[in-house]
CSV table of C-alpha atoms in Angstrom, one decimal:
chain,number,residue,atom,x,y,z
A,14,MET,CA,0.0,0.0,0.0
A,15,VAL,CA,1.3,3.4,-1.0
A,16,ASN,CA,1.1,6.0,1.8
A,17,ARG,CA,0.2,9.6,1.1
A,18,SER,CA,3.4,10.7,2.7
A,19,ASP,CA,5.4,8.8,0.1
A,20,ILE,CA,3.9,10.8,-2.7
A,21,HIS,CA,4.7,14.4,-4.0
A,22,TYR,CA,2.1,15.4,-6.6
A,23,PHE,CA,2.9,18.1,-9.1
A,24,GLY,CA,-0.4,17.8,-11.2
A,25,ALA,CA,-1.7,21.0,-12.7
A,26,GLY,CA,-5.3,20.6,-11.5
A,27,PRO,CA,-7.1,19.1,-9.8
A,28,ALA,CA,-4.1,19.8,-7.7
A,29,PRO,CA,-2.9,18.5,-4.3
A,30,LEU,CA,-4.6,19.6,-1.1
A,31,PRO,CA,-3.1,19.9,2.4
A,32,THR,CA,-3.4,16.5,4.1
A,33,THR,CA,-4.8,18.0,7.3
A,34,VAL,CA,-7.7,19.6,5.3
A,35,LEU,CA,-8.5,16.2,3.6
A,36,GLU,CA,-8.4,14.4,7.0
A,37,ASN,CA,-10.9,17.0,8.4
A,38,ALA,CA,-12.9,16.7,5.2
A,39,ALA,CA,-13.3,13.0,5.6
A,40,HIS,CA,-14.8,13.6,9.1
A,41,VAL,CA,-17.2,16.4,8.1
A,42,LEU,CA,-18.5,14.4,5.1
A,43,LEU,CA,-19.9,11.9,7.6
A,44,ASN,CA,-20.8,14.1,10.5
A,45,TYR,CA,-20.6,17.9,10.4
A,46,LYS,CA,-20.4,19.5,13.9
A,47,ASP,CA,-22.1,16.5,15.5
A,48,LYS,CA,-25.3,17.1,13.6
A,49,GLY,CA,-25.5,13.5,12.4
A,50,LEU,CA,-25.4,14.8,8.8
A,51,GLY,CA,-22.5,15.1,6.5
A,52,LEU,CA,-21.5,18.5,5.0
A,53,CYS,CA,-22.8,17.5,1.6
A,54,GLU,CA,-26.2,16.9,3.1
A,55,ILE,CA,-26.9,20.1,4.9
A,56,SER,CA,-29.0,22.8,3.2
A,57,HIS,CA,-27.1,25.6,1.4
A,58,ARG,CA,-29.5,28.0,3.1
A,59,SER,CA,-28.9,26.8,6.6
A,60,PRO,CA,-27.1,28.8,9.3
A,61,GLU,CA,-24.1,26.4,9.0
A,62,ALA,CA,-23.8,27.1,5.3
A,63,ASN,CA,-23.9,30.8,5.8
A,64,GLU,CA,-21.3,30.6,8.5
A,65,ILE,CA,-19.0,28.6,6.1
A,66,LEU,CA,-19.5,31.3,3.3
A,67,ASP,CA,-18.8,34.1,5.7
A,68,ASN,CA,-15.6,32.5,7.1
A,69,THR,CA,-14.3,31.6,3.7
A,70,LYS,CA,-14.9,35.2,2.5
A,71,LYS,CA,-13.1,36.6,5.6
A,72,ALA,CA,-10.1,34.4,5.0
A,73,LEU,CA,-9.7,35.5,1.4
A,74,ILE,CA,-10.2,39.1,2.3
A,75,THR,CA,-7.6,38.8,5.0
A,76,LEU,CA,-5.0,37.0,2.8
A,77,LEU,CA,-5.3,39.4,-0.2
A,78,ASP,CA,-6.2,42.5,1.8
A,79,ILE,CA,-9.3,43.0,-0.2
A,80,PRO,CA,-10.7,46.5,0.2
A,81,ASP,CA,-14.2,47.1,1.6
A,82,ASP,CA,-15.5,48.4,-1.7
A,83,TYR,CA,-15.0,44.9,-3.3
A,84,GLU,CA,-17.4,42.0,-3.2
A,85,VAL,CA,-16.5,38.2,-3.2
A,86,LEU,CA,-18.7,35.8,-5.0
A,87,PHE,CA,-18.8,32.0,-5.4
A,88,LEU,CA,-20.0,30.5,-8.7
A,89,GLN,CA,-20.1,27.0,-10.1
A,90,SER,CA,-18.7,27.8,-13.5
A,91,GLY,CA,-15.0,27.2,-13.1
A,92,GLY,CA,-12.5,29.5,-14.7
A,93,THR,CA,-13.9,28.7,-18.1
A,94,GLY,CA,-17.3,30.0,-17.1
A,95,GLY,CA,-15.5,33.2,-16.2
A,96,PHE,CA,-14.6,33.7,-19.9
A,97,SER,CA,-18.3,34.0,-20.6
A,98,SER,CA,-19.5,35.8,-17.4
A,99,THR,CA,-17.1,38.7,-17.7
A,100,VAL,CA,-18.3,39.3,-21.3
A,101,TYR,CA,-22.0,39.1,-20.3
A,102,ASN,CA,-21.6,41.4,-17.3
A,103,LEU,CA,-19.1,44.0,-18.5
A,104,VAL,CA,-20.5,44.4,-22.0
A,105,SER,CA,-23.9,44.9,-20.5
A,106,ILE,CA,-22.6,47.6,-18.1
A,107,TRP,CA,-20.8,49.3,-21.0
A,108,VAL,CA,-23.9,49.3,-23.1
A,109,GLU,CA,-26.0,50.8,-20.4
A,110,LYS,CA,-23.5,53.6,-19.8
A,111,LYS,CA,-23.6,54.5,-23.5
A,112,ARG,CA,-27.4,54.3,-23.5
A,113,ALA,CA,-27.7,56.7,-20.5
A,114,GLN,CA,-25.3,59.2,-22.2
A,115,ILE,CA,-27.3,59.2,-25.4
A,116,ALA,CA,-30.6,59.5,-23.6
A,117,ALA,CA,-29.3,62.5,-21.7
A,118,GLU,CA,-28.5,64.1,-25.0
A,119,VAL,CA,-31.6,63.3,-27.0
A,120,GLY,CA,-34.1,62.8,-24.3
A,121,ASP,CA,-35.3,59.7,-22.5
A,122,ASP,CA,-38.7,59.8,-24.1
A,123,ASP,CA,-37.4,59.2,-27.7
A,124,ASP,CA,-36.7,55.5,-27.4
A,125,ALA,CA,-36.4,55.0,-31.2
A,126,LYS,CA,-33.7,57.7,-31.6
A,127,VAL,CA,-31.8,56.5,-28.6
A,128,LEU,CA,-31.8,52.9,-30.0
A,129,GLU,CA,-30.8,54.1,-33.4
A,130,ARG,CA,-27.8,56.0,-32.1
A,131,LEU,CA,-26.9,53.3,-29.6
A,132,ARG,CA,-26.8,50.7,-32.4
A,133,LYS,CA,-24.2,52.9,-34.2
A,134,VAL,CA,-22.1,53.4,-31.1
A,135,VAL,CA,-22.1,49.7,-30.4
A,136,ASP,CA,-21.3,48.9,-34.0
A,137,ASP,CA,-18.4,51.5,-34.1
A,138,GLU,CA,-17.0,51.5,-30.6
A,139,LEU,CA,-17.6,48.3,-28.6
A,140,LYS,CA,-14.3,46.6,-28.1
A,141,LEU,CA,-13.0,44.0,-25.8
A,142,ASP,CA,-9.2,43.9,-25.5
A,143,TYR,CA,-7.5,40.6,-25.0
A,144,LEU,CA,-3.8,39.9,-24.2
A,145,VAL,CA,-3.3,36.4,-25.6
A,146,THR,CA,-0.2,35.0,-23.9
A,147,GLY,CA,-1.2,31.3,-23.7
A,148,SER,CA,-3.8,28.6,-24.2
A,149,TRP,CA,-6.3,29.9,-21.7
A,150,SER,CA,-6.3,33.6,-22.7
A,151,LEU,CA,-6.7,32.3,-26.3
A,152,LYS,CA,-9.7,30.3,-25.3
A,153,ALA,CA,-11.1,33.4,-23.5
A,154,SER,CA,-10.7,35.5,-26.6
A,155,GLN,CA,-12.4,32.8,-28.7
A,156,GLU,CA,-15.3,32.7,-26.3
A,157,ALA,CA,-15.7,36.5,-26.5
A,158,THR,CA,-15.6,36.2,-30.3
A,159,ARG,CA,-18.3,33.5,-30.2
A,160,LEU,CA,-20.5,35.7,-28.0
A,161,VAL,CA,-20.2,39.2,-29.4
A,162,GLY,CA,-18.5,38.7,-32.8
A,163,ALA,CA,-15.0,39.1,-34.1
A,164,LYS,CA,-15.3,42.8,-35.0
A,165,HIS,CA,-15.8,43.6,-31.3
A,166,VAL,CA,-12.8,41.6,-30.0
A,167,ASN,CA,-9.4,43.3,-30.2
A,168,VAL,CA,-6.5,40.8,-29.7
A,169,ALA,CA,-4.1,43.5,-28.5
A,170,VAL,CA,-1.4,40.9,-27.9
A,171,ASP,CA,-0.8,37.6,-29.6
A,172,ALA,CA,2.4,36.3,-28.1
A,173,ARG,CA,2.8,33.6,-30.8
A,174,LYS,CA,3.6,36.2,-33.4
A,175,LEU,CA,7.0,36.8,-31.8
A,176,ASN,CA,7.8,33.2,-31.0
A,177,ASN,CA,7.5,31.2,-34.2
A,178,GLY,CA,3.8,30.5,-33.7
A,179,LYS,CA,4.2,29.2,-30.1
A,180,PHE,CA,3.6,30.7,-26.7
A,181,GLY,CA,6.4,31.4,-24.3
A,182,HIS,CA,6.9,35.1,-24.3
A,183,ILE,CA,5.0,38.2,-23.4
A,184,PRO,CA,5.7,41.0,-25.9
A,185,ALA,CA,6.9,44.4,-24.5
A,186,GLU,CA,4.1,46.7,-23.7
A,187,HIS,CA,5.0,49.2,-26.4
A,188,GLU,CA,4.1,46.5,-28.9
A,189,TRP,CA,0.6,46.0,-27.6
A,190,SER,CA,-2.3,47.4,-29.7
A,191,LEU,CA,-4.7,48.3,-27.0
A,192,THR,CA,-7.9,50.1,-27.9
A,193,PRO,CA,-7.2,53.9,-27.4
A,194,ARG,CA,-8.6,55.5,-24.3
A,195,THR,CA,-10.6,58.6,-25.0
A,196,SER,CA,-12.5,61.1,-22.8
A,197,GLY,CA,-15.7,59.4,-24.0
A,198,GLY,CA,-14.6,55.8,-23.4
A,199,GLY,CA,-12.3,53.0,-24.5
A,200,PRO,CA,-12.7,49.2,-24.4
A,201,ALA,CA,-15.4,47.7,-22.3
A,202,PHE,CA,-12.6,45.8,-20.6
A,203,VAL,CA,-9.0,44.5,-20.9
A,204,TYR,CA,-8.6,40.8,-20.2
A,205,PHE,CA,-5.5,38.9,-19.4
A,206,CYS,CA,-4.6,35.5,-17.8
A,207,ASP,CA,-2.2,36.2,-15.0
A,208,ASN,CA,-0.7,32.8,-15.1
A,209,GLU,CA,-0.9,30.4,-18.1
A,210,THR,CA,-1.1,26.9,-16.8
A,211,VAL,CA,-0.3,25.1,-20.0
A,212,GLY,CA,2.7,27.0,-21.2
A,213,GLY,CA,4.2,28.1,-17.9
A,214,VAL,CA,4.0,31.9,-18.6
A,215,GLU,CA,3.2,34.3,-15.7
A,216,PHE,CA,3.0,38.1,-15.8
A,217,PRO,CA,5.8,39.3,-13.5
A,218,ALA,CA,3.7,42.3,-12.4
A,219,PHE,CA,0.6,44.2,-13.2
A,220,PRO,CA,0.9,45.7,-16.7
A,221,HIS,CA,2.1,49.3,-16.5
A,222,SER,CA,0.0,50.4,-19.5
A,223,LEU,CA,-3.2,49.4,-17.7
A,224,GLU,CA,-2.4,51.7,-14.7
A,225,GLY,CA,-4.0,55.1,-14.1
A,226,ASP,CA,-7.3,56.7,-13.3
A,227,ASP,CA,-8.5,56.5,-16.9
A,228,ALA,CA,-7.6,52.8,-17.3
A,229,PRO,CA,-10.4,50.6,-18.7
A,230,LEU,CA,-11.9,47.9,-16.6
A,231,VAL,CA,-9.4,45.1,-16.1
A,232,CYS,CA,-10.4,41.5,-15.8
A,233,ALA,CA,-7.8,38.9,-14.8
A,234,ASP,CA,-8.1,35.1,-14.7
A,235,MET,CA,-6.0,34.0,-11.7
A,236,SER,CA,-7.1,30.3,-11.6
A,237,SER,CA,-3.6,28.9,-11.2
A,238,ASN,CA,-1.8,31.6,-9.1
A,239,PHE,CA,-4.5,32.6,-6.7
A,240,ILE,CA,-3.2,33.1,-3.1
A,241,SER,CA,0.4,32.5,-4.2
A,242,ARG,CA,1.6,36.1,-4.2
A,243,LYS,CA,0.5,39.6,-3.2
A,244,VAL,CA,-2.0,41.3,-5.4
A,245,ASP,CA,-3.1,44.9,-5.5
A,246,VAL,CA,-6.8,44.2,-5.8
A,247,ARG,CA,-7.5,47.9,-6.4
A,248,LYS,CA,-6.0,47.7,-9.8
A,249,TYR,CA,-8.7,45.3,-11.1
A,250,ALA,CA,-12.3,45.6,-11.8
A,251,VAL,CA,-12.8,41.8,-11.8
A,252,ILE,CA,-10.5,38.9,-10.7
A,253,PHE,CA,-11.8,35.4,-11.1
A,254,GLY,CA,-10.5,31.8,-11.1
A,255,GLY,CA,-11.3,28.2,-10.5
A,256,ALA,CA,-10.5,26.9,-7.1
A,257,GLN,CA,-9.0,23.6,-8.1
A,258,LYS,CA,-5.3,24.7,-8.3
A,259,ASN,CA,-4.2,26.6,-5.2
A,260,ILE,CA,-7.4,27.0,-3.2
A,261,GLY,CA,-9.5,23.9,-3.1
A,262,ASN,CA,-11.2,21.1,-5.0
A,263,THR,CA,-13.0,21.3,-8.3
A,264,GLY,CA,-16.5,22.7,-8.1
A,265,ILE,CA,-16.4,26.4,-7.5
A,266,ALA,CA,-15.0,29.6,-9.0
A,267,ILE,CA,-14.2,32.7,-7.0
A,268,VAL,CA,-14.9,36.2,-8.3
A,269,ILE,CA,-13.6,39.4,-6.7
A,270,LEU,CA,-15.2,42.5,-8.2
A,271,ARG,CA,-15.6,46.2,-7.5
A,272,LYS,CA,-18.9,47.0,-5.8
A,273,SER,CA,-19.2,50.0,-8.1
A,274,LEU,CA,-20.1,47.4,-10.8
A,275,LEU,CA,-23.2,46.4,-8.9
A,276,PRO,CA,-26.5,48.2,-8.4
A,277,PRO,CA,-27.3,50.9,-7.4
A,278,THR,CA,-23.9,52.4,-8.4
A,279,SER,CA,-23.9,50.6,-11.8
A,280,LYS,CA,-26.7,49.4,-14.0
A,281,THR,CA,-26.8,46.8,-16.7
A,282,ALA,CA,-28.6,46.9,-20.0
A,283,SER,CA,-32.0,45.2,-20.1
A,284,PRO,CA,-32.3,41.8,-21.8
A,285,ASP,CA,-34.6,43.4,-24.4
A,286,LEU,CA,-32.1,46.1,-25.2
A,287,LEU,CA,-29.3,43.6,-25.6
A,288,ARG,CA,-31.4,41.5,-27.9
A,289,ALA,CA,-32.3,44.6,-30.0
A,290,LEU,CA,-28.6,45.2,-30.4
A,291,ASN,CA,-27.8,41.6,-31.3
A,292,LEU,CA,-25.8,41.2,-28.2
A,293,PRO,CA,-25.9,38.1,-25.9
A,294,VAL,CA,-28.1,37.8,-22.8
A,295,GLY,CA,-26.3,35.9,-20.1
A,296,PRO,CA,-27.7,33.1,-17.9
A,297,ILE,CA,-29.0,34.4,-14.6
A,298,VAL,CA,-26.5,32.2,-12.7
A,299,PHE,CA,-23.7,34.3,-14.3
A,300,ASP,CA,-25.2,37.6,-13.4
A,301,TYR,CA,-23.0,39.3,-10.9
A,302,ALA,CA,-25.7,41.5,-9.5
A,303,THR,CA,-28.1,38.5,-8.9
A,304,VAL,CA,-25.3,36.4,-7.3
A,305,ALA,CA,-24.2,39.3,-5.1
A,306,LYS,CA,-27.7,40.1,-4.0
A,307,ASN,CA,-28.3,36.5,-2.9
A,308,ASN,CA,-24.9,36.1,-1.1
A,309,SER,CA,-23.8,33.6,-3.8
A,310,LEU,CA,-26.9,31.4,-2.9
A,311,TYR,CA,-29.2,32.2,-5.8
A,312,ASN,CA,-29.0,28.5,-6.8
A,313,THR,CA,-27.6,25.6,-4.8
A,314,LEU,CA,-24.0,26.2,-4.0
A,315,PRO,CA,-21.8,23.2,-3.3
A,316,ILE,CA,-21.1,24.2,0.3
A,317,PHE,CA,-18.6,21.4,0.8
A,318,ASP,CA,-16.4,22.9,-1.9
A,319,VAL,CA,-16.6,26.3,-0.3
A,320,TRP,CA,-15.7,24.7,3.1
A,321,VAL,CA,-12.6,23.1,1.6
A,322,ALA,CA,-11.5,26.4,0.1
A,323,GLY,CA,-12.1,28.1,3.4
A,324,GLN,CA,-10.1,25.5,5.4
A,325,VAL,CA,-7.1,26.0,3.0
A,326,MET,CA,-7.2,29.8,3.3
A,327,GLU,CA,-7.8,29.9,7.0
A,328,ALA,CA,-4.8,27.6,7.5
A,329,LEU,CA,-2.7,30.2,5.6
A,330,VAL,CA,-4.1,33.0,7.7
A,331,ASP,CA,-3.2,31.1,10.9
A,332,LYS,CA,0.3,30.2,9.6
A,333,TYR,CA,1.4,33.7,8.4
A,334,GLY,CA,-0.6,36.1,10.6
A,335,ALA,CA,0.1,39.7,9.9
A,336,ARG,CA,2.4,38.8,6.9
A,337,ARG,CA,-0.7,37.5,5.2
A,338,ILE,CA,-0.1,36.2,1.7
A,339,ALA,CA,3.5,37.5,1.7
A,340,GLY,CA,4.5,34.5,3.7
A,341,GLN,CA,3.2,32.1,1.2
A,342,GLU,CA,4.7,34.1,-1.6
A,343,GLU,CA,8.2,33.7,-0.1
A,344,VAL,CA,7.7,29.9,0.0
A,345,SER,CA,6.4,29.8,-3.6
A,346,ASN,CA,9.3,31.8,-4.9
A,347,GLU,CA,11.8,29.7,-3.1
A,348,LYS,CA,10.4,26.4,-4.5
A,349,ALA,CA,10.4,27.9,-8.0
A,350,ARG,CA,14.0,29.2,-7.6
A,351,LEU,CA,15.3,25.8,-6.5
A,352,ILE,CA,13.7,24.0,-9.5
A,353,TYR,CA,14.7,26.6,-12.1
A,354,GLU,CA,18.3,26.7,-10.8
A,355,ALA,CA,18.6,22.9,-11.2
A,356,LEU,CA,17.1,23.1,-14.8
A,357,ASP,CA,19.5,26.0,-15.7
A,358,LYS,CA,22.5,24.2,-14.2
A,359,TYR,CA,22.0,21.4,-16.7
A,360,SER,CA,20.8,23.4,-19.7
A,361,HIS,CA,22.4,21.0,-22.1
A,362,LEU,CA,19.8,18.4,-21.0
A,363,TYR,CA,16.9,20.5,-19.8
A,364,ARG,CA,15.3,23.3,-21.8
A,365,VAL,CA,12.8,25.6,-19.9
A,366,VAL,CA,10.0,26.4,-22.4
A,367,PRO,CA,9.1,30.1,-21.6
A,368,ASP,CA,11.4,33.1,-21.8
A,369,LYS,CA,13.2,33.6,-18.5
A,370,VAL,CA,11.6,37.0,-17.7
A,371,VAL,CA,8.0,35.4,-17.8
A,372,ARG,CA,8.7,32.1,-16.2
A,373,SER,CA,5.7,30.9,-14.1
A,374,ARG,CA,6.4,30.2,-10.4
A,375,MET,CA,3.4,27.9,-10.5
A,376,ASN,CA,3.8,25.8,-13.6
A,377,ILE,CA,7.4,25.0,-14.5
A,378,CYS,CA,7.4,23.7,-18.1
A,379,PHE,CA,10.5,22.1,-19.6
A,380,ARG,CA,11.7,19.6,-22.1
A,381,VAL,CA,14.2,16.8,-21.6
A,382,HIS,CA,16.7,15.8,-24.3
A,383,GLY,CA,15.3,18.3,-26.7
A,384,GLY,CA,11.8,16.8,-26.4
A,385,ASP,CA,12.7,13.3,-27.4
A,386,PRO,CA,9.5,11.4,-26.7
A,387,GLU,CA,11.0,8.1,-25.5
A,388,LYS,CA,13.6,9.8,-23.2
A,389,GLU,CA,10.9,12.1,-21.7
A,390,LYS,CA,8.8,9.0,-21.1
A,391,ALA,CA,11.8,7.4,-19.3
A,392,PHE,CA,12.3,10.6,-17.3
A,393,LEU,CA,8.6,10.5,-16.1
A,394,ALA,CA,8.9,6.8,-15.3
A,395,GLY,CA,12.0,7.4,-13.1
A,396,ALA,CA,10.2,10.3,-11.3
A,397,GLU,CA,7.2,8.0,-10.6
A,398,LYS,CA,9.4,5.4,-9.0
A,399,ARG,CA,10.6,8.1,-6.6
A,400,GLY,CA,7.0,9.2,-5.7
A,401,LEU,CA,7.1,12.3,-7.9
A,402,LEU,CA,3.8,12.2,-9.7
A,403,GLY,CA,1.8,14.5,-12.1
A,404,LEU,CA,4.8,15.7,-14.1
A,405,LYS,CA,3.6,15.0,-17.5
A,406,GLY,CA,3.0,18.1,-19.6
A,407,HIS,CA,-0.4,19.2,-21.0
A,408,ARG,CA,-1.6,17.0,-23.8
A,409,ASP,CA,-1.6,20.0,-26.3
A,410,VAL,CA,2.2,20.7,-25.8
A,411,GLY,CA,3.8,17.6,-24.3
A,412,GLY,CA,7.0,17.8,-22.3
A,413,ILE,CA,7.3,18.0,-18.5
A,414,ARG,CA,5.3,20.3,-16.2
A,415,ALA,CA,5.9,20.6,-12.5
A,416,SER,CA,3.0,22.5,-11.0
A,417,ASN,CA,4.3,24.2,-7.9
A,418,TYR,CA,1.1,25.0,-6.1
A,419,ASN,CA,0.9,25.9,-2.5
A,420,ALA,CA,0.2,22.4,-1.2
A,421,VAL,CA,3.5,21.2,-2.8
A,422,SER,CA,5.8,21.3,0.1
A,423,LEU,CA,9.4,22.7,0.1
A,424,GLU,CA,10.5,19.1,0.8
A,425,GLY,CA,8.7,18.0,-2.4
A,426,ALA,CA,10.4,20.6,-4.4
A,427,LYS,CA,13.8,19.6,-3.0
A,428,LEU,CA,13.1,16.0,-3.9
A,429,LEU,CA,12.3,17.0,-7.4
A,430,VAL,CA,15.6,18.9,-7.6
A,431,SER,CA,17.5,15.9,-6.3
A,432,TYR,CA,15.9,13.8,-9.1
A,433,LEU,CA,16.8,16.4,-11.7
A,434,GLU,CA,20.4,16.3,-10.5
A,435,GLU,CA,20.5,12.5,-10.4
A,436,TYR,CA,19.0,12.1,-13.8
A,437,ALA,CA,21.3,14.7,-15.3
A,438,LYS,CA,24.4,13.0,-14.0
A,439,SER,CA,23.3,9.6,-15.2
A,440,ALA,CA,22.1,10.7,-18.7
C-alpha cells in the first residue's frame, strides 16, 4: 500500500490539497459539527452554510487585503465560465452607460432615436481587449468572439507572433495594440490571464500600460496563481478563477469585483435592449448583481467545496498572521527558484520552455533531451518510481510540467531537484 506521505504530486489541476484539510474533510463528510449529517447533506440556506460562506470570504479578504469596496462571489462555472460571465456582465454595463449618455443628449422619451444612435455606437465603438499569452487567454478571446462577434474583439497581444507560432513570451508593452482610451470611453474591458497553466507563462507584475485613473476595466483570470503572491486588488475591476489549483477542489469559481459594478452604483442593459442590439443575454447564474444580492446562494451552491477552500485559506491566515499572503509568496518563490536553478544548471539536458523573464512560479514547463518522446517517457517513469507524480505536460504541448502550487511542500520541491540532479548526472 502506498502511503500519502510517500507521494509528492505536481499535477496541474485538480491539484494537491493539504493532508490535514483532507483528513478533516473525511470527518465532516460523515458528521458535520455532530449534527449526524454530512456536510454535503446540509441545506445551502442553513445557518451552518452561511457561516461557512462568511468564514471563507473573511479568510480570502484577509489574505489578499481586499478593500471594503469589493465583493467576493462564489459561482459554479469554473475558470472557463469566467470567460463568458465577464463578457456578459461588463459588456452589459458598457452598453447601459452608453445608452444613458445618449438618452441624456436626445431625451429619454425618444426611445427610437436612442436605440438608433446606440446601435451605431455599439457597432463602431464596442471593443473587448485581450492579451493572448497562452492557451487559456486564447480560449477566453475565442469565447468572447463567439458571444459578441470578431469585430468587437481586439487581440491587443498575440504572443505567438513573436515566437514562431508558439507561446512562451509576453511582448513588450510598447508593442501592444490596446484600444485607445478617450474622454468618451475606451474598451469595455481588458482581459489577461495572470498565469498560463499550459505554457508556464506568468505576468511578473501588473501591466504598466493598464495603470491610471483612466484605465479601462481590467479583468484577470488567476485560476492557477490565486493566493500565491501579493495582489493589489484595487487595480482590477474583476478577478476570477477556478478553485482547483491553489485554493480547493473542483466545483467552484471565485470572483472578486468592485462593488461599483453592482446596483445601485452601476446598472446593466436590459435583456430586451441587448437582444435589440444583437448582443448576448447571459444566464441568470452568471449575473454578478443577482449572485451578489443573494450572497452567492441564488442557486444551490456546493457548500462542501466552499468549506474546503475556506479551510485551506484559514490555515494560511493562521500560519502567516500579519504577513498574510507575503509569507506564502516567499515559499512559492523559493520552491520555484530551486527548481529553475537545477534546470538551468543542466541546460544541455533540460530546456525551460518560456522566456526567463516570464517564467511561471506555479507551472514549470521544460523539455528533456530536446523533447525526445522516449527519453521524456523514461524521465517520467523514473520520477514516478521516486514518488514524484503528475509531471507529464499538458496534452496539447507535451513535455514536462511541475506545478508548484501551495500544497506542494518545500520538501517535495527539493526531492524533485534531487531527481533532476540525479537524472542529469546519469544521462
